[in-house]
Coordinates of C-alpha atoms and ligand atoms in Angstrom, one line a residue:
M1 CA -21.2 249.7 268.5
K2 CA -19.6 249.8 272.0
R3 CA -20.5 246.5 273.6
I4 CA -21.0 243.1 272.1
A5 CA -21.6 239.6 273.6
V6 CA -20.5 236.0 272.8
L7 CA -21.9 232.6 273.8
T8 CA -21.5 229.1 272.8
S9 CA -24.4 226.9 272.4
G10 CA -25.5 223.4 271.5
G11 CA -23.0 220.4 271.5
D12 CA -19.6 221.2 272.9
G13 CA -16.3 220.4 271.2
P14 CA -12.7 221.3 271.2
G15 CA -11.8 224.9 269.7
L16 CA -14.6 226.8 271.2
N17 CA -12.2 228.4 273.8
P18 CA -9.6 229.5 271.3
C19 CA -12.7 231.3 269.5
I20 CA -13.8 233.0 272.5
R21 CA -10.5 234.1 273.4
A22 CA -10.0 235.7 269.9
V23 CA -13.6 237.3 269.9
V24 CA -12.7 239.0 273.5
R25 CA -9.2 240.1 272.5
C26 CA -10.0 241.2 268.9
G27 CA -13.2 243.0 270.4
L28 CA -11.0 244.9 273.2
K29 CA -8.4 245.8 270.4
A30 CA -11.1 247.4 268.4
G31 CA -12.4 249.4 271.3
V32 CA -15.6 247.4 272.3
E33 CA -16.4 245.9 275.5
V34 CA -17.1 242.1 275.2
F35 CA -19.7 240.3 277.5
G36 CA -19.4 236.6 277.9
V37 CA -22.8 234.7 278.0
Q38 CA -23.1 231.7 280.3
W39 CA -24.8 228.5 279.2
G40 CA -25.8 229.5 275.6
Y41 CA -29.3 230.9 275.0
A42 CA -30.3 230.0 278.5
G43 CA -27.9 232.7 279.7
L44 CA -29.4 235.4 277.5
I45 CA -32.8 234.5 278.9
D46 CA -31.6 234.4 282.6
N47 CA -29.6 237.6 282.1
D48 CA -26.5 235.5 283.0
M49 CA -23.6 237.5 281.3
G50 CA -20.6 239.5 282.4
S51 CA -18.0 241.6 280.9
L52 CA -14.7 239.8 280.0
D53 CA -11.2 241.5 280.1
S54 CA -8.2 240.0 278.2
R55 CA -7.1 238.0 281.5
A56 CA -10.4 236.4 281.7
V57 CA -9.4 234.4 278.6
S58 CA -5.8 233.7 279.6
G59 CA -4.6 230.1 279.4
I60 CA -7.8 228.7 277.7
L61 CA -6.3 228.2 274.2
G62 CA -5.4 224.6 274.9
K63 CA -8.4 223.7 277.0
G64 CA -11.1 221.6 275.6
G65 CA -14.9 222.4 276.2
T66 CA -16.0 226.0 276.6
I67 CA -15.3 228.4 279.5
L68 CA -18.6 229.9 279.1
G69 CA -20.6 226.6 279.4
T70 CA -23.0 225.5 276.7
A71 CA -26.6 224.2 276.8
R72 CA -29.6 223.2 274.9
C73 CA -32.4 225.5 275.4
P74 CA -35.8 224.7 273.8
E75 CA -37.6 227.7 275.0
F76 CA -35.5 229.8 272.7
L77 CA -37.8 228.6 269.9
E78 CA -40.5 230.8 271.4
L79 CA -40.6 234.5 270.1
Q80 CA -41.5 235.8 273.5
V81 CA -38.4 234.1 275.1
R82 CA -36.2 235.7 272.2
R83 CA -37.7 239.0 272.9
Q84 CA -36.8 238.7 276.4
A85 CA -33.2 237.8 275.5
I86 CA -32.9 240.8 273.3
R87 CA -34.4 243.2 276.0
H88 CA -31.6 241.8 278.5
M89 CA -28.9 242.7 275.9
N90 CA -30.3 246.1 275.1
Q91 CA -30.4 246.9 278.9
R92 CA -26.7 246.5 279.1
G93 CA -26.1 248.4 276.0
I94 CA -25.0 245.3 274.1
N95 CA -25.9 245.7 270.4
G96 CA -24.3 242.9 268.6
L97 CA -24.0 239.1 269.4
I98 CA -21.7 236.3 268.1
V99 CA -23.0 232.8 268.5
I100 CA -20.6 229.8 268.2
G101 CA -22.3 226.5 267.7
G102 CA -24.0 223.9 265.4
N103 CA -27.0 223.8 263.2
G104 CA -29.5 224.4 266.1
S105 CA -27.5 227.3 267.3
L106 CA -27.0 229.0 264.1
A107 CA -30.8 228.7 263.5
G108 CA -31.2 230.7 266.8
A109 CA -28.7 233.2 265.6
L110 CA -30.6 233.7 262.4
A111 CA -33.9 234.2 264.3
L112 CA -32.1 237.0 266.3
H113 CA -31.0 238.6 263.1
E114 CA -34.5 238.3 261.7
M115 CA -35.7 240.3 264.8
G116 CA -33.5 243.0 264.0
F117 CA -30.6 242.2 266.6
P118 CA -27.0 242.3 264.9
T119 CA -25.8 238.7 265.1
I120 CA -22.9 236.8 263.4
G121 CA -22.4 233.0 263.6
V122 CA -19.4 230.8 263.9
P123 CA -19.7 227.2 263.0
G124 CA -18.7 225.2 266.1
S125 CA -19.5 221.5 265.6
I126 CA -17.7 218.1 265.6
D127 CA -20.0 216.7 263.1
N128 CA -19.0 218.8 260.2
D129 CA -22.7 218.8 259.1
I130 CA -22.9 222.6 258.7
N131 CA -23.6 223.8 255.2
G132 CA -21.3 226.3 253.5
T133 CA -18.2 225.9 255.4
D134 CA -15.5 223.3 254.5
L135 CA -14.8 222.6 258.1
A136 CA -16.4 223.7 261.5
V137 CA -14.3 224.4 264.6
G138 CA -13.8 221.1 266.5
V139 CA -13.9 218.6 263.5
D140 CA -10.0 218.2 263.2
T141 CA -9.5 217.5 266.9
T142 CA -12.4 215.0 267.1
L143 CA -11.2 213.3 263.8
N144 CA -7.7 212.8 265.5
T145 CA -9.2 211.4 268.6
I146 CA -11.2 209.0 266.8
L147 CA -8.3 208.0 264.5
D148 CA -6.2 207.4 267.7
A149 CA -8.8 205.0 269.2
I150 CA -9.1 203.1 265.8
D151 CA -5.3 202.6 265.6
R152 CA -5.3 201.3 269.3
I153 CA -8.4 199.2 268.5
K154 CA -6.6 197.8 265.4
D155 CA -3.6 196.6 267.4
T156 CA -5.8 194.6 269.8
A157 CA -8.0 193.4 266.8
S158 CA -5.1 192.1 265.1
S159 CA -3.5 190.3 268.2
H160 CA -6.8 188.4 268.7
Q161 CA -8.2 187.9 264.9
R162 CA -11.1 189.9 265.7
A163 CA -13.6 192.1 263.9
F164 CA -14.4 195.3 265.6
L165 CA -17.3 197.5 265.3
V166 CA -16.4 201.1 266.1
E167 CA -19.3 203.4 266.6
V168 CA -18.5 207.1 266.0
M169 CA -20.7 210.3 266.5
G170 CA -22.2 212.6 264.0
R171 CA -25.9 212.4 264.4
D172 CA -27.4 211.9 260.9
C173 CA -24.2 212.8 259.2
G174 CA -21.5 210.4 258.4
Y175 CA -18.6 212.7 257.9
L176 CA -16.8 211.5 261.0
A177 CA -17.1 207.8 260.1
L178 CA -16.1 208.3 256.6
Q179 CA -13.0 210.5 257.3
S180 CA -11.9 208.5 260.1
G181 CA -12.5 205.2 258.4
L182 CA -10.7 206.2 255.3
A183 CA -7.7 207.4 257.6
G184 CA -7.7 204.5 259.7
G185 CA -8.0 201.9 257.0
A186 CA -11.3 200.5 258.0
E187 CA -12.5 197.4 255.9
L188 CA -16.1 198.9 255.9
I189 CA -17.6 202.2 256.6
L190 CA -21.2 202.3 257.4
V191 CA -23.0 206.0 257.0
P192 CA -26.6 207.0 256.8
E193 CA -26.2 209.0 253.7
R194 CA -25.7 205.7 251.7
E195 CA -28.4 203.0 252.0
G196 CA -27.4 199.5 253.0
P197 CA -25.3 197.4 252.9
T198 CA -27.6 194.5 254.2
L199 CA -26.5 192.6 257.2
E200 CA -25.9 189.6 254.9
S201 CA -23.5 191.6 252.6
I202 CA -21.8 193.0 255.8
A203 CA -21.0 189.4 257.0
E204 CA -19.8 188.6 253.3
E205 CA -17.3 191.4 253.7
V206 CA -16.1 190.2 257.0
L207 CA -15.8 186.6 255.6
D208 CA -13.9 188.1 252.7
A209 CA -11.5 190.0 254.8
Y210 CA -10.9 186.7 256.7
M211 CA -10.4 184.6 253.5
R212 CA -8.0 187.3 252.2
G213 CA -5.8 186.6 255.3
K214 CA -6.5 189.7 257.2
S215 CA -5.7 189.5 260.9
H216 CA -8.4 191.9 261.9
C217 CA -11.5 193.5 260.3
I218 CA -12.5 197.1 261.4
I219 CA -16.0 198.5 260.6
V220 CA -16.5 202.0 261.5
I221 CA -20.3 203.0 262.0
A222 CA -21.8 206.3 262.1
E223 CA -24.3 206.6 265.0
G224 CA -27.1 207.7 262.7
W225 CA -26.7 204.4 260.4
K226 CA -29.7 202.1 260.4
P227 CA -30.3 199.4 261.6
G228 CA -27.6 200.3 263.9
T229 CA -24.4 198.8 265.5
K230 CA -26.3 196.3 267.9
A231 CA -28.1 194.8 264.8
V232 CA -24.7 194.2 263.1
Q233 CA -23.2 192.8 266.3
E234 CA -26.0 190.5 266.8
Y235 CA -26.1 189.0 263.2
L236 CA -22.4 188.7 263.0
L237 CA -22.2 186.8 266.3
S238 CA -25.1 184.4 265.1
R239 CA -22.6 183.5 262.1
R240 CA -19.6 183.6 264.2
E241 CA -18.5 180.0 263.4
E242 CA -18.4 180.5 259.8
L243 CA -16.9 184.1 259.7
G244 CA -13.5 183.3 261.3
F245 CA -13.4 186.5 263.3
D246 CA -14.9 186.9 266.8
V247 CA -16.8 190.3 267.2
R248 CA -16.5 193.1 269.6
V249 CA -17.9 196.5 269.8
T250 CA -16.5 199.8 271.0
V251 CA -18.8 202.9 271.2
L252 CA -16.5 205.8 271.5
G253 CA -19.2 208.3 272.9
H254 CA -18.3 211.5 274.6
V255 CA -14.3 211.0 274.6
Q256 CA -14.9 212.4 271.1
R257 CA -16.0 215.6 272.3
G258 CA -13.2 216.3 274.8
G259 CA -9.6 217.0 274.6
R260 CA -7.0 219.6 273.8
P261 CA -7.7 221.4 270.4
S262 CA -5.4 220.5 267.7
V263 CA -3.1 223.2 266.0
F264 CA -5.7 223.5 263.3
D265 CA -8.7 224.1 265.5
R266 CA -7.0 226.5 267.5
T267 CA -6.0 228.4 264.5
L268 CA -9.4 228.1 262.8
G269 CA -11.2 229.0 266.0
T270 CA -8.9 232.1 266.3
R271 CA -9.4 233.2 262.8
M272 CA -13.1 232.7 262.9
G273 CA -13.4 234.5 266.1
A274 CA -11.4 237.4 264.8
M275 CA -13.5 237.6 261.5
A276 CA -16.8 237.4 263.5
V277 CA -15.8 240.7 265.4
E278 CA -14.7 242.3 262.3
A279 CA -17.9 241.6 260.5
L280 CA -20.1 242.5 263.4
L281 CA -18.3 245.9 263.7
S282 CA -18.5 246.7 260.2
G283 CA -22.1 246.3 260.3
E284 CA -22.9 242.7 258.9
S285 CA -25.4 240.6 260.4
G286 CA -27.3 237.3 259.6
K287 CA -24.0 235.8 258.3
M288 CA -21.7 232.9 259.3
V289 CA -17.9 232.9 259.1
A290 CA -17.2 230.1 256.7
L291 CA -13.9 228.4 255.7
R292 CA -13.8 228.1 251.9
G293 CA -10.4 226.8 250.6
N294 CA -8.0 228.3 252.8
G295 CA -9.8 231.5 253.3
L296 CA -12.5 232.8 255.2
E297 CA -15.8 234.1 253.9
L298 CA -19.2 235.3 255.2
F299 CA -22.0 232.9 254.3
P300 CA -25.6 233.6 254.7
L301 CA -27.0 231.9 258.0
A302 CA -30.3 231.3 256.1
E303 CA -28.3 229.1 253.5
A304 CA -26.2 227.5 256.2
V305 CA -29.2 226.1 258.3
K306 CA -31.4 225.4 255.2
Q307 CA -29.9 221.8 254.8
L308 CA -27.1 219.5 256.2
K309 CA -23.8 219.5 254.4
P310 CA -23.9 216.7 252.0
L311 CA -21.3 213.9 252.1
D312 CA -18.4 213.8 249.6
S313 CA -19.5 210.6 247.7
M314 CA -15.9 210.5 246.1
L315 CA -14.4 209.9 249.4
L316 CA -16.8 206.9 250.1
E317 CA -16.1 205.5 246.7
L318 CA -12.2 205.8 247.6
A319 CA -12.8 204.3 251.0
E320 CA -14.5 201.2 249.1
I321 CA -11.3 200.7 246.9
M322 CA -9.1 200.9 249.9
D323 CA -10.6 198.1 251.9
Ligands
ADP401 P1 -26.3 222.5 267.8 O1 -26.2 223.9 267.9 O2 -25.2 221.7 268.4 O3 -26.8 221.9 266.6 P2 -29.0 222.2 268.9 O4 -29.7 221.7 267.7 O5 -29.5 221.3 270.3 O6 -27.5 222.0 269.0 O7 -29.3 223.5 269.1 C1 -28.9 224.4 270.2 C2 -30.0 225.4 270.6 O8 -30.1 226.3 269.6 C3 -31.4 224.9 271.0 O9 -31.4 224.3 272.3 C4 -32.1 226.2 271.0 O10 -31.8 226.8 272.2 C5 -31.5 226.9 269.9 N1 -32.3 226.6 268.6 C6 -32.2 225.5 267.8 N2 -33.1 225.8 266.7 C7 -33.6 227.0 266.8 C8 -34.7 227.8 266.0 N3 -35.1 227.2 265.0 N4 -34.9 228.9 266.5 C9 -34.4 229.6 267.5 N5 -33.5 228.7 268.4 C10 -33.1 227.6 268.0

């Protein structure tokens, strides 16, 4: 293998740049030329890629986002389109690909592998919903961003005796809500993996916090939780007089995706990028680099994308005790 390519795909997050940097530098060290593909799978289809030297990845370690750009590319689900992508790589003499991204992107990587193109995945997702890896690149930084916001909200909530609903990202996965709620001392955490509670029982929790003399009540809500943040807000406001707390909502939104990667994400991105190159060059394909305990292992992409990573119910129970 003389030439390999790297791309970032799907949702962006912190830690992608350290991973790209590691792929380029480890590849060069091993004697292969490394191509950076722009805008995820769209760049493979449009033949938008170029050779990266060591200087091309200078100074990016501490930068959020991805220097390669990322995109969602629904056309990539079509076989003909993927054939075209492989053709473009073959024409350049590229015969290995590293895909950094979430569940969808890793499904794309698996599809390329199944078409005979050597492909290795790196889990890059703020949601931590990728099966088979303890953590994905980006999760740690995102959690710290959310935690910082919760701490600040708590200050103002206490000063005004307010209940705050803090909505965090995570699509159908409650991981970010659970972890940040636990670390941020939330009174209640609502995640899609656990059915309920009813609006009535949420109101009871708020009232209970007030009666216990709390100066605030923080409820962390995962964006995928139903019936949703607005329904809770409206219900609590309808019972405002009896609950004691006034109610405010903060939807954290895209601030959660940006920012300088943490020490942990820089290190994880670097380690995973290095291992992805090593795996590809030693003939592996159809695998994802996974963090298991403190070590890295290769995990089958087919298993990684088969299901979402389940939530640790022990942590949820712990959070309930801590309210
Ligand atoms: P993420 O990777 O963050 O989960 P998406 O789910 O949007 O983000 O997936 C990113 C991209 O991966 C999609 O826009 C598409 O190009 C590609 N992709 C997703 N699923 C598949 C699939 N089953 N086969 C081929 N490519 C896919």
